[in-house]
JSON list of C-alpha atoms in Angstrom, two decimals:
[
{"chain": "C", "resi": 1, "resn": "MET", "atom": "CA", "xyz": [-35.97, 0.51, -61.44]},
{"chain": "C", "resi": 2, "resn": "LEU", "atom": "CA", "xyz": [-32.68, -1.39, -61.75]},
{"chain": "C", "resi": 3, "resn": "LYS", "atom": "CA", "xyz": [-30.77, 1.42, -59.99]},
{"chain": "C", "resi": 4, "resn": "LYS", "atom": "CA", "xyz": [-33.25, 1.37, -57.15]},
{"chain": "C", "resi": 5, "resn": "LYS", "atom": "CA", "xyz": [-32.74, -2.38, -56.67]},
{"chain": "C", "resi": 6, "resn": "ASP", "atom": "CA", "xyz": [-28.95, -1.99, -56.81]},
{"chain": "C", "resi": 7, "resn": "LYS", "atom": "CA", "xyz": [-29.12, 0.72, -54.16]},
{"chain": "C", "resi": 8, "resn": "GLU", "atom": "CA", "xyz": [-31.35, -1.43, -51.96]},
{"chain": "C", "resi": 9, "resn": "LEU", "atom": "CA", "xyz": [-29.05, -4.43, -52.42]},
{"chain": "C", "resi": 10, "resn": "GLU", "atom": "CA", "xyz": [-26.03, -2.33, -51.40]},
{"chain": "C", "resi": 11, "resn": "GLU", "atom": "CA", "xyz": [-27.82, -1.11, -48.24]},
{"chain": "C", "resi": 12, "resn": "LEU", "atom": "CA", "xyz": [-28.75, -4.67, -47.29]},
{"chain": "C", "resi": 13, "resn": "ARG", "atom": "CA", "xyz": [-25.16, -5.84, -47.80]},
{"chain": "C", "resi": 14, "resn": "LYS", "atom": "CA", "xyz": [-23.91, -3.07, -45.50]},
{"chain": "C", "resi": 15, "resn": "ARG", "atom": "CA", "xyz": [-26.39, -4.08, -42.81]},
{"chain": "C", "resi": 16, "resn": "LEU", "atom": "CA", "xyz": [-25.42, -7.74, -43.18]},
{"chain": "C", "resi": 17, "resn": "SER", "atom": "CA", "xyz": [-21.69, -7.02, -42.95]},
{"chain": "C", "resi": 18, "resn": "LYS", "atom": "CA", "xyz": [-22.24, -5.34, -39.59]},
{"chain": "C", "resi": 19, "resn": "TYR", "atom": "CA", "xyz": [-23.52, -8.65, -38.18]},
{"chain": "C", "resi": 20, "resn": "GLU", "atom": "CA", "xyz": [-21.05, -10.94, -39.91]},
{"chain": "C", "resi": 21, "resn": "GLU", "atom": "CA", "xyz": [-17.91, -9.19, -38.63]},
{"chain": "C", "resi": 22, "resn": "PRO", "atom": "CA", "xyz": [-18.58, -7.04, -35.59]},
{"chain": "C", "resi": 23, "resn": "PRO", "atom": "CA", "xyz": [-15.75, -4.63, -34.70]},
{"chain": "C", "resi": 24, "resn": "LYS", "atom": "CA", "xyz": [-13.33, -6.06, -32.16]},
{"chain": "C", "resi": 25, "resn": "ASN", "atom": "CA", "xyz": [-13.41, -4.68, -28.65]},
{"chain": "C", "resi": 26, "resn": "SER", "atom": "CA", "xyz": [-12.54, -5.92, -25.17]},
{"chain": "C", "resi": 27, "resn": "GLY", "atom": "CA", "xyz": [-15.83, -7.79, -24.96]},
{"chain": "C", "resi": 28, "resn": "ASN", "atom": "CA", "xyz": [-15.37, -10.05, -27.99]},
{"chain": "C", "resi": 29, "resn": "SER", "atom": "CA", "xyz": [-11.57, -10.30, -28.34]},
{"chain": "C", "resi": 30, "resn": "SER", "atom": "CA", "xyz": [-8.36, -10.34, -26.34]},
{"chain": "C", "resi": 31, "resn": "THR", "atom": "CA", "xyz": [-7.96, -6.57, -26.67]},
{"chain": "C", "resi": 32, "resn": "PRO", "atom": "CA", "xyz": [-7.62, -5.02, -23.20]},
{"chain": "C", "resi": 33, "resn": "PRO", "atom": "CA", "xyz": [-10.13, -2.31, -22.21]},
{"chain": "C", "resi": 34, "resn": "SER", "atom": "CA", "xyz": [-7.32, 0.25, -21.94]},
{"chain": "C", "resi": 35, "resn": "LYS", "atom": "CA", "xyz": [-6.74, 0.02, -25.71]},
{"chain": "C", "resi": 36, "resn": "GLU", "atom": "CA", "xyz": [-10.33, 0.86, -26.63]},
{"chain": "C", "resi": 37, "resn": "GLN", "atom": "CA", "xyz": [-11.35, 4.25, -27.90]},
{"chain": "C", "resi": 38, "resn": "MET", "atom": "CA", "xyz": [-13.30, 6.45, -25.49]},
{"chain": "C", "resi": 39, "resn": "ARG", "atom": "CA", "xyz": [-16.58, 6.19, -27.42]},
{"chain": "C", "resi": 40, "resn": "ASP", "atom": "CA", "xyz": [-16.35, 2.38, -27.43]},
{"chain": "C", "resi": 41, "resn": "GLU", "atom": "CA", "xyz": [-15.69, 2.35, -23.70]},
{"chain": "C", "resi": 42, "resn": "ILE", "atom": "CA", "xyz": [-18.70, 4.57, -22.99]},
{"chain": "C", "resi": 43, "resn": "VAL", "atom": "CA", "xyz": [-20.97, 2.33, -25.06]},
{"chain": "C", "resi": 44, "resn": "ARG", "atom": "CA", "xyz": [-19.60, -0.78, -23.36]},
{"chain": "C", "resi": 45, "resn": "ARG", "atom": "CA", "xyz": [-20.08, 0.69, -19.88]},
{"chain": "C", "resi": 46, "resn": "THR", "atom": "CA", "xyz": [-23.65, 1.84, -20.47]},
{"chain": "C", "resi": 47, "resn": "LYS", "atom": "CA", "xyz": [-24.81, -1.09, -22.60]},
{"chain": "C", "resi": 48, "resn": "PHE", "atom": "CA", "xyz": [-24.76, -3.77, -19.91]},
{"chain": "C", "resi": 49, "resn": "LEU", "atom": "CA", "xyz": [-26.02, -1.84, -16.90]},
{"chain": "C", "resi": 50, "resn": "ARG", "atom": "CA", "xyz": [-28.68, -3.50, -14.78]},
{"chain": "C", "resi": 51, "resn": "LYS", "atom": "CA", "xyz": [-32.28, -2.63, -15.37]},
{"chain": "C", "resi": 52, "resn": "PRO", "atom": "CA", "xyz": [-33.78, -0.61, -12.49]},
{"chain": "C", "resi": 53, "resn": "SER", "atom": "CA", "xyz": [-35.82, -2.75, -10.10]},
{"chain": "C", "resi": 54, "resn": "GLY", "atom": "CA", "xyz": [-37.83, 0.12, -8.66]},
{"chain": "C", "resi": 55, "resn": "ARG", "atom": "CA", "xyz": [-36.65, -0.64, -5.13]},
{"chain": "C", "resi": 56, "resn": "LYS", "atom": "CA", "xyz": [-34.62, 1.66, -2.92]},
{"chain": "C", "resi": 57, "resn": "PRO", "atom": "CA", "xyz": [-31.00, 0.63, -2.29]},
{"chain": "C", "resi": 58, "resn": "GLY", "atom": "CA", "xyz": [-30.17, -1.16, 0.95]},
{"chain": "C", "resi": 59, "resn": "GLY", "atom": "CA", "xyz": [-32.05, -3.64, 3.08]},
{"chain": "C", "resi": 60, "resn": "GLN", "atom": "CA", "xyz": [-35.65, -4.11, 2.07]},
{"chain": "C", "resi": 61, "resn": "PRO", "atom": "CA", "xyz": [-38.56, -4.15, 4.56]},
{"chain": "C", "resi": 62, "resn": "GLY", "atom": "CA", "xyz": [-38.79, -7.52, 6.29]},
{"chain": "C", "resi": 63, "resn": "HIS", "atom": "CA", "xyz": [-35.11, -8.34, 5.67]},
{"chain": "C", "resi": 64, "resn": "GLU", "atom": "CA", "xyz": [-33.28, -9.77, 8.71]},
{"chain": "C", "resi": 65, "resn": "GLY", "atom": "CA", "xyz": [-30.11, -7.81, 9.33]},
{"chain": "C", "resi": 66, "resn": "ASN", "atom": "CA", "xyz": [-26.69, -9.37, 9.79]},
{"chain": "C", "resi": 67, "resn": "THR", "atom": "CA", "xyz": [-25.10, -7.69, 12.80]},
{"chain": "C", "resi": 68, "resn": "LEU", "atom": "CA", "xyz": [-22.15, -8.72, 14.91]},
{"chain": "C", "resi": 69, "resn": "GLU", "atom": "CA", "xyz": [-23.32, -10.37, 18.13]},
{"chain": "C", "resi": 70, "resn": "LEU", "atom": "CA", "xyz": [-22.10, -8.92, 21.42]},
{"chain": "C", "resi": 71, "resn": "ASN", "atom": "CA", "xyz": [-19.38, -10.99, 23.08]},
{"chain": "C", "resi": 72, "resn": "ASP", "atom": "CA", "xyz": [-20.41, -12.81, 26.30]},
{"chain": "C", "resi": 73, "resn": "SER", "atom": "CA", "xyz": [-16.96, -12.80, 27.92]},
{"chain": "C", "resi": 74, "resn": "VAL", "atom": "CA", "xyz": [-16.27, -9.12, 28.59]},
{"chain": "C", "resi": 75, "resn": "ASP", "atom": "CA", "xyz": [-12.96, -8.07, 30.16]},
{"chain": "C", "resi": 76, "resn": "ASN", "atom": "CA", "xyz": [-13.83, -4.51, 31.15]},
{"chain": "C", "resi": 77, "resn": "ILE", "atom": "CA", "xyz": [-17.07, -2.52, 31.25]},
{"chain": "C", "resi": 78, "resn": "VAL", "atom": "CA", "xyz": [-16.86, 1.26, 31.07]},
{"chain": "C", "resi": 79, "resn": "ASP", "atom": "CA", "xyz": [-20.05, 3.22, 31.71]},
{"chain": "C", "resi": 80, "resn": "GLU", "atom": "CA", "xyz": [-19.50, 6.51, 29.89]},
{"chain": "C", "resi": 81, "resn": "LYS", "atom": "CA", "xyz": [-22.15, 9.17, 30.26]},
{"chain": "C", "resi": 82, "resn": "PRO", "atom": "CA", "xyz": [-21.95, 12.57, 28.60]},
{"chain": "C", "resi": 83, "resn": "GLY", "atom": "CA", "xyz": [-21.06, 15.51, 30.83]},
{"chain": "C", "resi": 84, "resn": "MET", "atom": "CA", "xyz": [-22.92, 18.14, 28.84]},
{"chain": "C", "resi": 85, "resn": "CYS", "atom": "CA", "xyz": [-25.84, 18.43, 26.45]},
{"chain": "C", "resi": 86, "resn": "ASP", "atom": "CA", "xyz": [-24.90, 18.29, 22.74]},
{"chain": "C", "resi": 87, "resn": "GLU", "atom": "CA", "xyz": [-27.63, 20.76, 21.79]},
{"chain": "C", "resi": 88, "resn": "CYS", "atom": "CA", "xyz": [-27.52, 23.51, 24.44]},
{"chain": "C", "resi": 89, "resn": "GLY", "atom": "CA", "xyz": [-24.22, 22.84, 26.25]},
{"chain": "C", "resi": 90, "resn": "ASP", "atom": "CA", "xyz": [-25.77, 22.68, 29.76]},
{"chain": "C", "resi": 91, "resn": "SER", "atom": "CA", "xyz": [-24.32, 20.34, 32.38]},
{"chain": "C", "resi": 92, "resn": "LEU", "atom": "CA", "xyz": [-26.01, 16.93, 32.78]},
{"chain": "C", "resi": 93, "resn": "ASP", "atom": "CA", "xyz": [-24.72, 16.26, 36.31]},
{"chain": "C", "resi": 94, "resn": "GLY", "atom": "CA", "xyz": [-28.13, 16.39, 38.04]},
{"chain": "C", "resi": 95, "resn": "CYS", "atom": "CA", "xyz": [-30.05, 14.63, 35.24]},
{"chain": "C", "resi": 96, "resn": "ASP", "atom": "CA", "xyz": [-30.97, 10.97, 35.06]},
{"chain": "C", "resi": 97, "resn": "THR", "atom": "CA", "xyz": [-29.36, 9.63, 31.90]},
{"chain": "C", "resi": 98, "resn": "GLU", "atom": "CA", "xyz": [-30.18, 6.41, 30.13]},
{"chain": "C", "resi": 99, "resn": "LEU", "atom": "CA", "xyz": [-28.01, 4.70, 27.52]},
{"chain": "C", "resi": 100, "resn": "ASP", "atom": "CA", "xyz": [-29.80, 4.24, 24.24]},
{"chain": "C", "resi": 101, "resn": "TYR", "atom": "CA", "xyz": [-27.07, 2.17, 22.59]},
{"chain": "C", "resi": 102, "resn": "ILE", "atom": "CA", "xyz": [-24.20, -0.17, 23.48]},
{"chain": "C", "resi": 103, "resn": "THR", "atom": "CA", "xyz": [-20.84, -0.31, 21.74]},
{"chain": "C", "resi": 104, "resn": "GLN", "atom": "CA", "xyz": [-18.23, -3.02, 21.96]},
{"chain": "C", "resi": 105, "resn": "ILE", "atom": "CA", "xyz": [-14.51, -2.65, 21.24]},
{"chain": "C", "resi": 106, "resn": "ILE", "atom": "CA", "xyz": [-12.83, -5.87, 20.20]}
]
């Protein structure tokens, strides 16, 4: 019975010592991260990662985008239309083409 209590007391002291003096690392001392052991670095990197929010990355539905406005004072306008089809390679000379996007070079 006495040996059992001594063993239990020793286990509790070990657990308590872990909280009283945590091992020094770059998070709780002036030790730089480059001096840590690899296993400590892996634990440090994975311990404080964000919790997943369940949302997809990027702009969420309903979010207003932040795009660069087109400049009002334009020096030169170049109307470039493709000469041939990207898919089949046929000439587009007789076709009516319509621009589906505008680019601006600053």
